[in-house]
mmCIF file of C-alpha atoms in Angstrom:
data_model
loop_
_atom_site.group_PDB
_atom_site.id
_atom_site.type_symbol
_atom_site.label_atom_id
_atom_site.label_comp_id
_atom_site.label_asym_id
_atom_site.label_seq_id
_atom_site.Cartn_x
_atom_site.Cartn_y
_atom_site.Cartn_z
ATOM 1 C CA MET A 474 1.859 -22.013 34.468
ATOM 2 C CA GLU A 475 -1.796 -21.923 35.578
ATOM 3 C CA ILE A 476 -3.026 -18.330 35.033
ATOM 4 C CA SER A 477 -6.194 -16.528 36.079
ATOM 5 C CA PHE A 478 -7.187 -13.341 34.322
ATOM 6 C CA LEU A 479 -9.310 -11.177 36.661
ATOM 7 C CA VAL A 480 -11.448 -8.587 34.953
ATOM 8 C CA PRO A 481 -13.321 -5.784 36.779
ATOM 9 C CA ASN A 482 -16.670 -6.646 35.217
ATOM 10 C CA ILE A 483 -17.536 -9.701 33.144
ATOM 11 C CA GLY A 484 -20.176 -7.672 31.359
ATOM 12 C CA GLY A 485 -17.826 -4.683 30.557
ATOM 13 C CA PRO A 486 -15.698 -3.782 27.551
ATOM 14 C CA SER A 487 -12.317 -4.585 29.313
ATOM 15 C CA LEU A 488 -13.307 -8.235 28.708
ATOM 16 C CA GLY A 489 -12.091 -7.892 25.116
ATOM 17 C CA PHE A 490 -8.654 -6.842 26.212
ATOM 18 C CA ALA A 491 -8.409 -9.751 28.711
ATOM 19 C CA THR A 492 -9.744 -12.250 26.130
ATOM 20 C CA ALA A 493 -7.094 -11.321 23.535
ATOM 21 C CA TYR A 494 -4.217 -11.666 26.094
ATOM 22 C CA ALA A 495 -5.829 -14.915 27.469
ATOM 23 C CA ARG A 496 -6.113 -16.583 24.106
ATOM 24 C CA ALA A 497 -2.495 -15.797 23.395
ATOM 25 C CA LEU A 498 -1.195 -17.313 26.597
ATOM 26 C CA ALA A 499 -3.562 -20.326 26.266
ATOM 27 C CA GLU A 500 -1.217 -21.663 23.589
ATOM 28 C CA ARG A 501 1.258 -22.621 26.262
ATOM 29 C CA HIS A 502 -0.414 -22.243 29.656
ATOM 30 C CA ALA A 503 -3.646 -23.180 31.448
ATOM 31 C CA VAL A 504 -5.673 -20.005 31.418
ATOM 32 C CA ARG A 505 -9.024 -18.867 32.917
ATOM 33 C CA VAL A 506 -10.854 -15.612 32.611
ATOM 34 C CA ILE A 507 -12.800 -14.657 35.680
ATOM 35 C CA GLY A 508 -15.017 -11.734 36.455
ATOM 36 C CA PRO A 509 -17.763 -10.490 38.746
ATOM 37 C CA ASP A 510 -21.280 -10.296 37.355
ATOM 38 C CA LEU A 511 -22.211 -6.957 38.819
ATOM 39 C CA TRP A 512 -25.695 -6.405 37.290
ATOM 40 C CA GLY A 513 -26.880 -9.846 36.407
ATOM 41 C CA GLY A 514 -26.349 -9.620 32.711
ATOM 42 C CA GLY A 515 -23.557 -12.266 32.517
ATOM 43 C CA VAL A 516 -20.836 -12.111 29.848
ATOM 44 C CA MET A 517 -20.814 -9.033 27.578
ATOM 45 C CA PRO A 518 -22.836 -10.020 24.511
ATOM 46 C CA MET A 519 -20.023 -8.976 22.108
ATOM 47 C CA TYR A 520 -17.643 -11.529 23.601
ATOM 48 C CA ARG A 521 -19.932 -14.548 24.401
ATOM 49 C CA GLY A 522 -18.430 -17.651 22.922
ATOM 50 C CA CYS A 523 -14.899 -16.155 22.593
ATOM 51 C CA PHE A 524 -13.619 -17.942 25.609
ATOM 52 C CA ASP A 525 -14.712 -20.245 28.489
ATOM 53 C CA TYR A 526 -15.355 -17.563 31.023
ATOM 54 C CA THR A 527 -15.944 -18.023 34.767
ATOM 55 C CA VAL A 528 -18.771 -15.784 35.926
ATOM 56 C CA VAL A 529 -18.872 -14.907 39.625
ATOM 57 C CA PRO A 530 -22.155 -13.454 40.967
ATOM 58 C CA ALA A 531 -21.267 -10.271 42.894
ATOM 59 C CA PRO A 532 -24.250 -7.919 42.879
ATOM 60 C CA ARG A 533 -23.135 -6.037 46.084
ATOM 61 C CA LEU A 534 -19.377 -5.806 45.182
ATOM 62 C CA TYR A 535 -19.895 -2.152 44.547
ATOM 63 C CA ARG A 536 -20.240 -1.101 48.191
ATOM 64 C CA PHE A 537 -18.656 -1.451 51.621
ATOM 65 C CA PRO A 538 -18.718 -3.613 53.642
ATOM 66 C CA ASP A 539 -20.185 -6.088 51.156
ATOM 67 C CA PHE A 540 -17.145 -5.675 48.874
ATOM 68 C CA PHE A 541 -14.963 -7.664 51.258
ATOM 69 C CA TRP A 542 -17.056 -10.885 51.475
ATOM 70 C CA GLN A 543 -18.104 -10.659 47.789
ATOM 71 C CA SER A 544 -14.486 -10.235 46.750
ATOM 72 C CA GLU A 545 -13.673 -13.526 48.597
ATOM 73 C CA ARG A 546 -15.854 -15.247 45.854
ATOM 74 C CA LEU A 547 -13.495 -13.877 43.259
ATOM 75 C CA SER A 548 -10.465 -14.889 45.315
ATOM 76 C CA ARG A 549 -11.644 -18.460 45.423
ATOM 77 C CA ALA A 550 -12.055 -18.514 41.647
ATOM 78 C CA ALA A 551 -8.706 -16.842 40.878
ATOM 79 C CA THR A 552 -6.507 -19.848 41.422
ATOM 80 C CA GLY A 553 -3.165 -20.735 39.887
ATOM 81 C CA ASP A 554 0.464 -19.585 39.788
ATOM 82 C CA ALA A 555 -0.271 -16.063 38.515
ATOM 83 C CA ILE A 556 -3.201 -13.579 38.474
ATOM 84 C CA PHE A 557 -3.337 -11.170 35.593
ATOM 85 C CA ALA A 558 -5.259 -8.145 37.040
ATOM 86 C CA VAL A 559 -6.892 -6.247 34.246
ATOM 87 C CA LYS A 560 -7.024 -2.520 34.883
ATOM 88 C CA ALA A 561 -5.774 -0.863 38.092
ATOM 89 C CA VAL A 562 -9.004 -1.095 40.140
ATOM 90 C CA PRO A 563 -9.769 -2.457 43.654
ATOM 91 C CA GLN A 564 -11.450 -5.667 42.384
ATOM 92 C CA THR A 565 -8.568 -6.646 40.328
ATOM 93 C CA VAL A 566 -5.147 -5.283 41.445
ATOM 94 C CA TRP A 567 -5.930 -4.979 45.199
ATOM 95 C CA LEU A 568 -7.565 -8.424 45.276
ATOM 96 C CA ALA A 569 -4.666 -9.937 43.356
ATOM 97 C CA LEU A 570 -2.103 -8.490 45.728
ATOM 98 C CA ARG A 571 -4.117 -9.845 48.585
ATOM 99 C CA GLU A 572 -3.792 -13.314 47.058
ATOM 100 C CA LYS A 573 -0.055 -12.765 46.605
ATOM 101 C CA ARG A 574 0.308 -12.138 50.317
ATOM 102 C CA ARG A 575 -1.829 -15.218 51.144
ATOM 103 C CA ARG A 576 -0.286 -17.842 48.890
ATOM 104 C CA GLY A 577 2.676 -16.270 47.042
ATOM 105 C CA CYS A 578 1.326 -16.235 43.526
ATOM 106 C CA LYS A 579 2.691 -13.820 40.872
ATOM 107 C CA VAL A 580 0.672 -10.722 39.964
ATOM 108 C CA VAL A 581 0.712 -9.084 36.557
ATOM 109 C CA ALA A 582 -1.221 -5.783 36.041
ATOM 110 C CA CYS A 583 -2.608 -5.416 32.528
ATOM 111 C CA LEU A 584 -3.417 -1.798 31.634
ATOM 112 C CA ASP A 585 -5.202 -0.734 28.432
ATOM 113 C CA GLU A 586 -5.736 2.910 29.470
ATOM 114 C CA TRP A 587 -5.106 5.243 32.375
ATOM 115 C CA ASP A 588 -8.256 4.875 34.400
ATOM 116 C CA GLY A 589 -6.902 7.315 36.966
ATOM 117 C CA ALA A 590 -7.289 9.988 34.376
ATOM 118 C CA LEU A 591 -10.980 10.149 35.259
ATOM 119 C CA MET A 592 -9.986 11.656 38.680
ATOM 120 C CA ALA A 593 -6.918 13.488 37.451
ATOM 121 C CA ARG A 594 -8.900 15.690 35.059
ATOM 122 C CA ARG A 595 -11.395 16.743 37.825
ATOM 123 C CA SER A 596 -10.952 19.915 39.689
ATOM 124 C CA PRO A 597 -10.198 19.754 43.511
ATOM 125 C CA SER A 598 -13.895 20.684 44.300
ATOM 126 C CA GLU A 599 -15.052 17.926 41.897
ATOM 127 C CA ARG A 600 -12.859 15.385 43.524
ATOM 128 C CA ARG A 601 -14.172 16.299 46.969
ATOM 129 C CA ALA A 602 -17.709 16.031 45.627
ATOM 130 C CA GLN A 603 -16.941 12.604 44.128
ATOM 131 C CA TRP A 604 -15.650 11.388 47.501
ATOM 132 C CA ARG A 605 -18.697 12.651 49.301
ATOM 133 C CA ARG A 606 -20.934 10.794 47.028
ATOM 134 C CA HIS A 607 -18.991 7.521 46.568
ATOM 135 C CA TRP A 608 -16.786 6.919 49.617
ATOM 136 C CA LEU A 609 -18.856 3.809 50.290
ATOM 137 C CA HIS A 610 -18.424 2.551 46.753
ATOM 138 C CA PRO A 611 -14.937 0.908 46.305
ATOM 139 C CA THR A 612 -15.349 0.274 42.605
ATOM 140 C CA GLU A 613 -15.791 3.973 41.787
ATOM 141 C CA GLU A 614 -13.117 6.121 40.198
ATOM 142 C CA ASN A 615 -12.147 7.970 43.377
ATOM 143 C CA TYR A 616 -10.403 4.822 44.485
ATOM 144 C CA TYR A 617 -8.347 4.368 41.291
ATOM 145 C CA PRO A 618 -5.428 6.618 42.298
ATOM 146 C CA TRP A 619 -5.028 4.691 45.513
ATOM 147 C CA VAL A 620 -4.863 1.392 43.641
ATOM 148 C CA GLU A 621 -2.187 2.830 41.164
ATOM 149 C CA ARG A 622 0.005 3.553 44.176
ATOM 150 C CA LEU A 623 0.044 -0.278 44.789
ATOM 151 C CA LEU A 624 1.423 -1.014 41.317
ATOM 152 C CA PRO A 625 5.067 -1.133 42.436
ATOM 153 C CA LYS A 626 4.033 -4.211 44.480
ATOM 154 C CA VAL A 627 3.122 -6.277 41.415
ATOM 155 C CA ASP A 628 5.564 -8.510 39.637
ATOM 156 C CA LEU A 629 5.035 -7.141 36.147
ATOM 157 C CA VAL A 630 3.039 -4.363 34.389
ATOM 158 C CA VAL A 631 1.969 -5.068 30.828
ATOM 159 C CA SER A 632 0.638 -2.000 28.994
ATOM 160 C CA SER A 633 -0.867 -1.317 25.587
ATOM 161 C CA SER A 634 0.710 2.056 25.011
ATOM 162 C CA ARG A 635 4.024 3.879 25.700
ATOM 163 C CA PHE A 636 2.196 6.469 27.767
ATOM 164 C CA LEU A 637 1.315 3.772 30.277
ATOM 165 C CA GLN A 638 4.753 2.264 30.197
ATOM 166 C CA ARG A 639 6.398 5.705 30.975
ATOM 167 C CA LYS A 640 3.913 6.214 33.858
ATOM 168 C CA PHE A 641 3.850 2.737 35.414
ATOM 169 C CA GLY A 642 6.905 0.884 34.023
ATOM 170 C CA GLY A 643 6.965 -2.628 32.683
ATOM 171 C CA VAL A 644 6.594 -3.689 29.074
ATOM 172 C CA VAL A 645 4.438 -2.690 26.156
ATOM 173 C CA VAL A 646 2.581 -5.571 24.342
ATOM 174 C CA ARG A 647 0.507 -4.281 21.430
ATOM 175 C CA MET A 648 -2.957 -5.760 21.023
ATOM 176 C CA GLY A 649 -2.807 -8.274 18.232
ATOM 177 C CA VAL A 650 -5.408 -9.076 15.563
ATOM 178 C CA ASP A 651 -6.227 -12.376 14.069
ATOM 179 C CA THR A 652 -5.166 -11.666 10.437
ATOM 180 C CA ASP A 653 -6.700 -14.840 9.175
ATOM 181 C CA ARG A 654 -10.215 -13.596 10.243
ATOM 182 C CA PHE A 655 -9.502 -9.912 9.675
ATOM 183 C CA ARG A 656 -8.480 -9.786 6.029
ATOM 184 C CA PRO A 657 -9.270 -7.670 2.989
ATOM 185 C CA PRO A 658 -12.713 -8.878 1.621
ATOM 186 C CA ALA A 659 -13.261 -10.045 -1.959
ATOM 187 C CA PRO A 660 -14.957 -7.282 -4.079
ATOM 188 C CA ALA A 661 -18.229 -9.221 -4.222
ATOM 189 C CA GLU A 662 -18.206 -9.808 -0.443
ATOM 190 C CA LYS A 663 -17.641 -6.091 0.220
ATOM 191 C CA GLN A 664 -20.375 -5.061 -2.200
ATOM 192 C CA ALA A 665 -22.842 -7.405 -0.579
ATOM 193 C CA VAL A 666 -22.312 -5.917 2.864
ATOM 194 C CA ARG A 667 -22.621 -2.373 1.485
ATOM 195 C CA THR A 668 -25.940 -3.307 -0.211
ATOM 196 C CA GLU A 669 -27.170 -4.733 3.052
ATOM 197 C CA LEU A 670 -26.385 -1.431 4.796
ATOM 198 C CA GLY A 671 -28.099 0.611 2.141
ATOM 199 C CA LEU A 672 -24.907 2.134 0.832
ATOM 200 C CA GLU A 673 -24.992 3.184 -2.856
ATOM 201 C CA ALA A 674 -22.436 2.579 -5.506
ATOM 202 C CA GLY A 675 -19.725 5.227 -5.649
ATOM 203 C CA GLN A 676 -20.094 6.393 -2.058
ATOM 204 C CA ARG A 677 -16.877 6.812 -0.061
ATOM 205 C CA VAL A 678 -17.352 5.121 3.206
ATOM 206 C CA ILE A 679 -15.429 6.162 6.344
ATOM 207 C CA VAL A 680 -15.509 3.457 9.044
ATOM 208 C CA PHE A 681 -15.417 4.202 12.757
ATOM 209 C CA GLY A 682 -15.371 0.990 14.851
ATOM 210 C CA GLY A 683 -16.075 1.097 18.535
ATOM 211 C CA VAL A 684 -18.157 2.815 21.140
ATOM 212 C CA VAL A 685 -18.937 6.511 20.392
ATOM 213 C CA ARG A 686 -18.254 8.545 23.430
ATOM 214 C CA PRO A 687 -17.343 12.300 23.735
ATOM 215 C CA HIS A 688 -13.593 11.758 23.982
ATOM 216 C CA LYS A 689 -13.523 9.660 20.705
ATOM 217 C CA GLY A 690 -13.986 12.712 18.555
ATOM 218 C CA VAL A 691 -16.574 11.297 16.143
ATOM 219 C CA GLU A 692 -18.277 14.661 15.863
ATOM 220 C CA LEU A 693 -15.067 15.885 14.291
ATOM 221 C CA ILE A 694 -15.420 13.457 11.457
ATOM 222 C CA LEU A 695 -18.871 14.756 10.610
ATOM 223 C CA GLU A 696 -17.547 18.326 10.785
ATOM 224 C CA ALA A 697 -14.690 17.460 8.428
ATOM 225 C CA MET A 698 -17.127 15.696 6.103
ATOM 226 C CA ALA A 699 -19.241 18.876 5.881
ATOM 227 C CA GLN A 700 -16.189 20.988 5.156
ATOM 228 C CA ALA A 701 -14.857 18.572 2.530
ATOM 229 C CA GLY A 702 -17.973 19.223 0.468
ATOM 230 C CA ASP A 703 -18.050 15.709 -0.944
ATOM 231 C CA SER A 704 -21.644 14.414 -1.147
ATOM 232 C CA ARG A 705 -20.323 10.921 -1.566
ATOM 233 C CA LEU A 706 -18.905 10.671 1.898
ATOM 234 C CA ARG A 707 -20.672 8.454 4.428
ATOM 235 C CA LEU A 708 -19.711 7.573 8.000
ATOM 236 C CA LEU A 709 -20.290 3.950 9.015
ATOM 237 C CA VAL A 710 -20.327 3.380 12.738
ATOM 238 C CA VAL A 711 -19.777 -0.226 13.800
ATOM 239 C CA GLY A 712 -20.721 -0.343 17.413
ATOM 240 C CA PRO A 713 -23.618 0.331 19.842
ATOM 241 C CA VAL A 714 -25.908 3.273 19.402
ATOM 242 C CA THR A 715 -24.944 5.322 22.428
ATOM 243 C CA ASP A 716 -26.537 8.535 23.604
ATOM 244 C CA THR A 717 -23.657 10.459 21.938
ATOM 245 C CA LEU A 718 -24.182 8.709 18.656
ATOM 246 C CA SER A 719 -27.897 9.241 18.779
ATOM 247 C CA GLN A 720 -27.361 12.975 19.225
ATOM 248 C CA LEU A 721 -25.098 13.051 16.215
ATOM 249 C CA MET A 722 -27.513 11.067 14.031
ATOM 250 C CA ASN A 723 -30.264 13.524 14.898
ATOM 251 C CA GLY A 724 -28.011 16.464 13.995
ATOM 252 C CA SER A 725 -27.497 18.252 10.735
ATOM 253 C CA MET A 726 -25.153 15.590 9.310
ATOM 254 C CA GLY A 727 -27.270 12.690 10.577
ATOM 255 C CA LYS A 728 -28.358 11.703 7.142
ATOM 256 C CA HIS A 729 -24.721 10.833 6.274
ATOM 257 C CA VAL A 730 -24.385 8.363 9.122
ATOM 258 C CA VAL A 731 -25.003 4.685 8.957
ATOM 259 C CA ALA A 732 -24.972 2.738 12.243
ATOM 260 C CA THR A 733 -24.856 -1.050 12.471
ATOM 261 C CA GLY A 734 -25.587 -1.136 16.165
ATOM 262 C CA ALA A 735 -23.760 -3.524 18.534
ATOM 263 C CA LYS A 736 -22.319 -6.537 16.697
ATOM 264 C CA PRO A 737 -20.642 -9.716 18.014
ATOM 265 C CA ALA A 738 -16.860 -9.620 17.911
ATOM 266 C CA VAL A 739 -16.828 -12.582 15.471
ATOM 267 C CA GLU A 740 -18.743 -10.397 12.921
ATOM 268 C CA MET A 741 -16.352 -7.450 13.133
ATOM 269 C CA PRO A 742 -14.270 -8.265 10.012
ATOM 270 C CA ARG A 743 -17.372 -8.294 7.786
ATOM 271 C CA TRP A 744 -18.537 -4.804 8.853
ATOM 272 C CA LEU A 745 -15.088 -3.210 8.832
ATOM 273 C CA GLY A 746 -14.465 -4.579 5.425
ATOM 274 C CA ALA A 747 -17.403 -2.519 4.011
ATOM 275 C CA GLY A 748 -15.428 0.684 4.363
ATOM 276 C CA ASP A 749 -12.897 2.539 2.187
ATOM 277 C CA MET A 750 -10.925 4.097 4.982
ATOM 278 C CA ALA A 751 -10.872 4.206 8.759
ATOM 279 C CA VAL A 752 -10.737 7.451 10.756
ATOM 280 C CA LEU A 753 -9.754 7.590 14.428
ATOM 281 C CA PRO A 754 -9.875 11.225 15.529
ATOM 282 C CA MET A 755 -9.659 10.882 19.263
ATOM 283 C CA SER A 756 -9.323 13.917 21.467
ATOM 284 C CA ASP A 757 -6.156 15.120 23.202
ATOM 285 C CA ASP A 758 -7.265 14.587 26.876
ATOM 286 C CA LEU A 759 -5.507 12.422 29.593
ATOM 287 C CA LEU A 760 -7.586 9.312 28.824
ATOM 288 C CA SER A 761 -6.984 9.460 25.039
ATOM 289 C CA GLN A 762 -3.251 9.955 25.488
ATOM 290 C CA SER A 763 -3.060 6.665 27.239
ATOM 291 C CA GLN A 764 -5.178 4.601 24.781
ATOM 292 C CA VAL A 765 -4.490 2.787 21.591
ATOM 293 C CA PRO A 766 -7.839 1.708 20.138
ATOM 294 C CA CYS A 767 -7.740 -1.955 18.999
ATOM 295 C CA LYS A 768 -9.841 -1.037 16.050
ATOM 296 C CA VAL A 769 -6.810 0.661 14.437
ATOM 297 C CA TYR A 770 -5.189 -2.799 14.151
ATOM 298 C CA GLU A 771 -8.356 -4.376 12.860
ATOM 299 C CA ALA A 772 -8.869 -1.657 10.257
ATOM 300 C CA MET A 773 -5.315 -2.182 9.055
ATOM 301 C CA ALA A 774 -5.787 -5.969 8.935
ATOM 302 C CA VAL A 775 -8.677 -5.608 6.499
ATOM 303 C CA GLY A 776 -6.565 -3.356 4.314
ATOM 304 C CA LEU A 777 -8.092 -0.003 5.112
ATOM 305 C CA PRO A 778 -5.992 3.151 4.921
ATOM 306 C CA VAL A 779 -6.093 4.972 8.282
ATOM 307 C CA LEU A 780 -6.520 8.580 9.192
ATOM 308 C CA ALA A 781 -5.648 9.186 12.829
ATOM 309 C CA GLY A 782 -5.508 12.116 15.240
ATOM 310 C CA GLU A 783 -1.931 12.908 16.355
ATOM 311 C CA VAL A 784 -2.295 11.475 19.835
ATOM 312 C CA SER A 785 -0.985 8.545 21.838
ATOM 313 C CA ASP A 786 1.017 6.023 19.719
ATOM 314 C CA LEU A 787 -1.172 6.422 16.601
ATOM 315 C CA PRO A 788 1.476 8.312 14.545
ATOM 316 C CA GLU A 789 3.970 5.529 15.061
ATOM 317 C CA ILE A 790 1.415 2.789 14.337
ATOM 318 C CA VAL A 791 -0.084 4.136 11.153
ATOM 319 C CA ALA A 792 3.155 5.395 9.609
ATOM 320 C CA GLY A 793 3.139 4.519 5.918
ATOM 321 C CA ALA A 794 -0.355 3.021 6.231
ATOM 322 C CA GLY A 795 -2.209 6.403 6.280
ATOM 323 C CA GLU A 796 -1.815 9.837 7.667
ATOM 324 C CA VAL A 797 -2.189 11.805 10.867
ATOM 325 C CA PHE A 798 -3.631 15.232 11.501
ATOM 326 C CA PRO A 799 -3.546 17.594 14.418
ATOM 327 C CA VAL A 800 -6.102 16.617 17.099
ATOM 328 C CA GLY A 801 -9.352 18.645 16.810
ATOM 329 C CA ASP A 802 -8.385 20.122 13.441
ATOM 330 C CA ALA A 803 -11.530 19.472 11.287
ATOM 331 C CA ALA A 804 -10.064 21.574 8.428
ATOM 332 C CA ALA A 805 -6.972 19.479 8.275
ATOM 333 C CA LEU A 806 -9.008 16.277 8.182
ATOM 334 C CA ALA A 807 -11.303 17.678 5.531
ATOM 335 C CA GLY A 808 -8.240 18.655 3.407
ATOM 336 C CA ILE A 809 -6.996 14.999 3.497
ATOM 337 C CA LEU A 810 -10.466 13.659 2.755
ATOM 338 C CA ARG A 811 -10.730 15.902 -0.307
ATOM 339 C CA ARG A 812 -7.154 14.947 -1.408
ATOM 340 C CA TRP A 813 -7.697 11.208 -0.931
ATOM 341 C CA GLY A 814 -10.969 11.535 -3.110
ATOM 342 C CA MET A 815 -8.724 12.594 -6.012
ATOM 343 C CA GLU A 816 -5.910 10.028 -5.253
ATOM 344 C CA PRO A 817 -7.441 6.529 -5.311
ATOM 345 C CA GLU A 818 -3.994 5.056 -6.118
ATOM 346 C CA LYS A 819 -2.513 6.480 -2.947
ATOM 347 C CA MET A 820 -5.372 5.123 -0.886
ATOM 348 C CA ALA A 821 -4.858 1.711 -2.357
ATOM 349 C CA ALA A 822 -1.109 1.903 -1.565
ATOM 350 C CA TYR A 823 -1.856 2.971 1.960
ATOM 351 C CA GLY A 824 -4.276 0.058 2.397
ATOM 352 C CA SER A 825 -1.687 -2.527 1.162
ATOM 353 C CA GLU A 826 0.900 -1.123 3.543
ATOM 354 C CA ALA A 827 -1.631 -1.270 6.420
ATOM 355 C CA ARG A 828 -2.162 -4.910 5.844
ATOM 356 C CA ARG A 829 1.599 -5.610 5.540
ATOM 357 C CA ARG A 830 2.429 -3.666 8.780
ATOM 358 C CA CYS A 831 -0.347 -5.493 10.588
ATOM 359 C CA LEU A 832 0.920 -8.894 9.502
ATOM 360 C CA GLU A 833 4.462 -8.028 10.569
ATOM 361 C CA ARG A 834 3.888 -6.006 13.809
ATOM 362 C CA PHE A 835 0.355 -6.182 15.053
ATOM 363 C CA SER A 836 -0.870 -9.673 14.428
ATOM 364 C CA PHE A 837 -2.102 -12.116 16.952
ATOM 365 C CA ALA A 838 1.157 -14.118 16.458
ATOM 366 C CA ALA A 839 3.230 -10.951 17.166
ATOM 367 C CA MET A 840 1.259 -10.289 20.344
ATOM 368 C CA SER A 841 1.548 -13.926 21.454
ATOM 369 C CA ARG A 842 5.300 -13.907 20.968
ATOM 370 C CA ASP A 843 5.793 -10.700 23.011
ATOM 371 C CA LEU A 844 3.358 -11.752 25.748
ATOM 372 C CA LEU A 845 4.740 -15.293 26.058
ATOM 373 C CA ALA A 846 8.273 -13.862 26.340
ATOM 374 C CA ALA A 847 7.132 -11.609 29.214
ATOM 375 C CA VAL A 848 5.500 -14.471 31.014
ATOM 376 C CA ASP A 849 8.520 -16.739 30.454
ATOM 377 C CA GLY A 850 10.633 -14.057 32.231
ATOM 378 C CA LEU A 851 8.055 -13.930 35.047
ATOM 379 C CA ALA A 852 8.161 -17.698 35.475
ATOM 380 C CA ALA A 853 11.886 -17.742 35.458
ATOM 381 C CA SER A 854 12.047 -15.173 38.284
#
């Protein structure tokens, strides 16, 4: 098949999700990844060089009536037998269904989180205010619930979590990680990176990989570190320095935080491998319940034991490769950190199991197998 992946913004983080799926399908099909350049920045820096992207200039896609003629540019680029619409938003799902009506192509919706949660968690008055401000802006969140009502018209929904599967149907395909690139580092390699980061010998390094936002719960990690009372603990954040992260670094626990800043995706194994454990606290809101952070798979691939908040599919994923704790419970997390500090053998066993589970269930090969099977069924239909 000839397949076009359509992302909502070529400069946005959903490009990573699309790139992983596109690379998996490119083993057997002709695949393109297409997206609008909304702000003139081109491909998101983290993913430049990861795929041969098609950038479509669309600086006025964000408003009516320009949306209609600028979306035609995307339509002309999204050729082929099937369009994989990434995220349930107007510039992907609606546009793909328009092409289905025009020329009969298949449409697959690829969902990595419940974007409609942004509106669902607003009060009625907040929703009305959002509509008053943004009724002329089709790419804003007030249009997401409308697009979700179109999902029964697509040929297949592929989701990254069971929450999304229960809500929208279809199949779950776990994000896979390249276990050849993401692997446990040699001791000398690990120490070299830690020295580069200014980490001292004997420090216990917690890794958080990703974008620090309020719903990610990173402040809970710092609170638990303070309660654990272990001066050796450090938090290594591998990701951009957002406003939320800056506030945390300027707080009382800021001296215990080391931030790498935004790094290219190809360098991620190097930075994650500098840690001793990964913590994914999350928060138990509607958006978090629908997500499975890809960093959990990457951390497991480099052999890190994982501590995860008991939300979404994380308990199932990290079973045997770490432990879960009640969401928002800093005391419970602190207790595990203290216990793990006295049980290095258990940490090592968790790390070994993390690597094994990733090779078996969450590798790029496993994702490719599941995704290709789904597409084979689509082609046969």
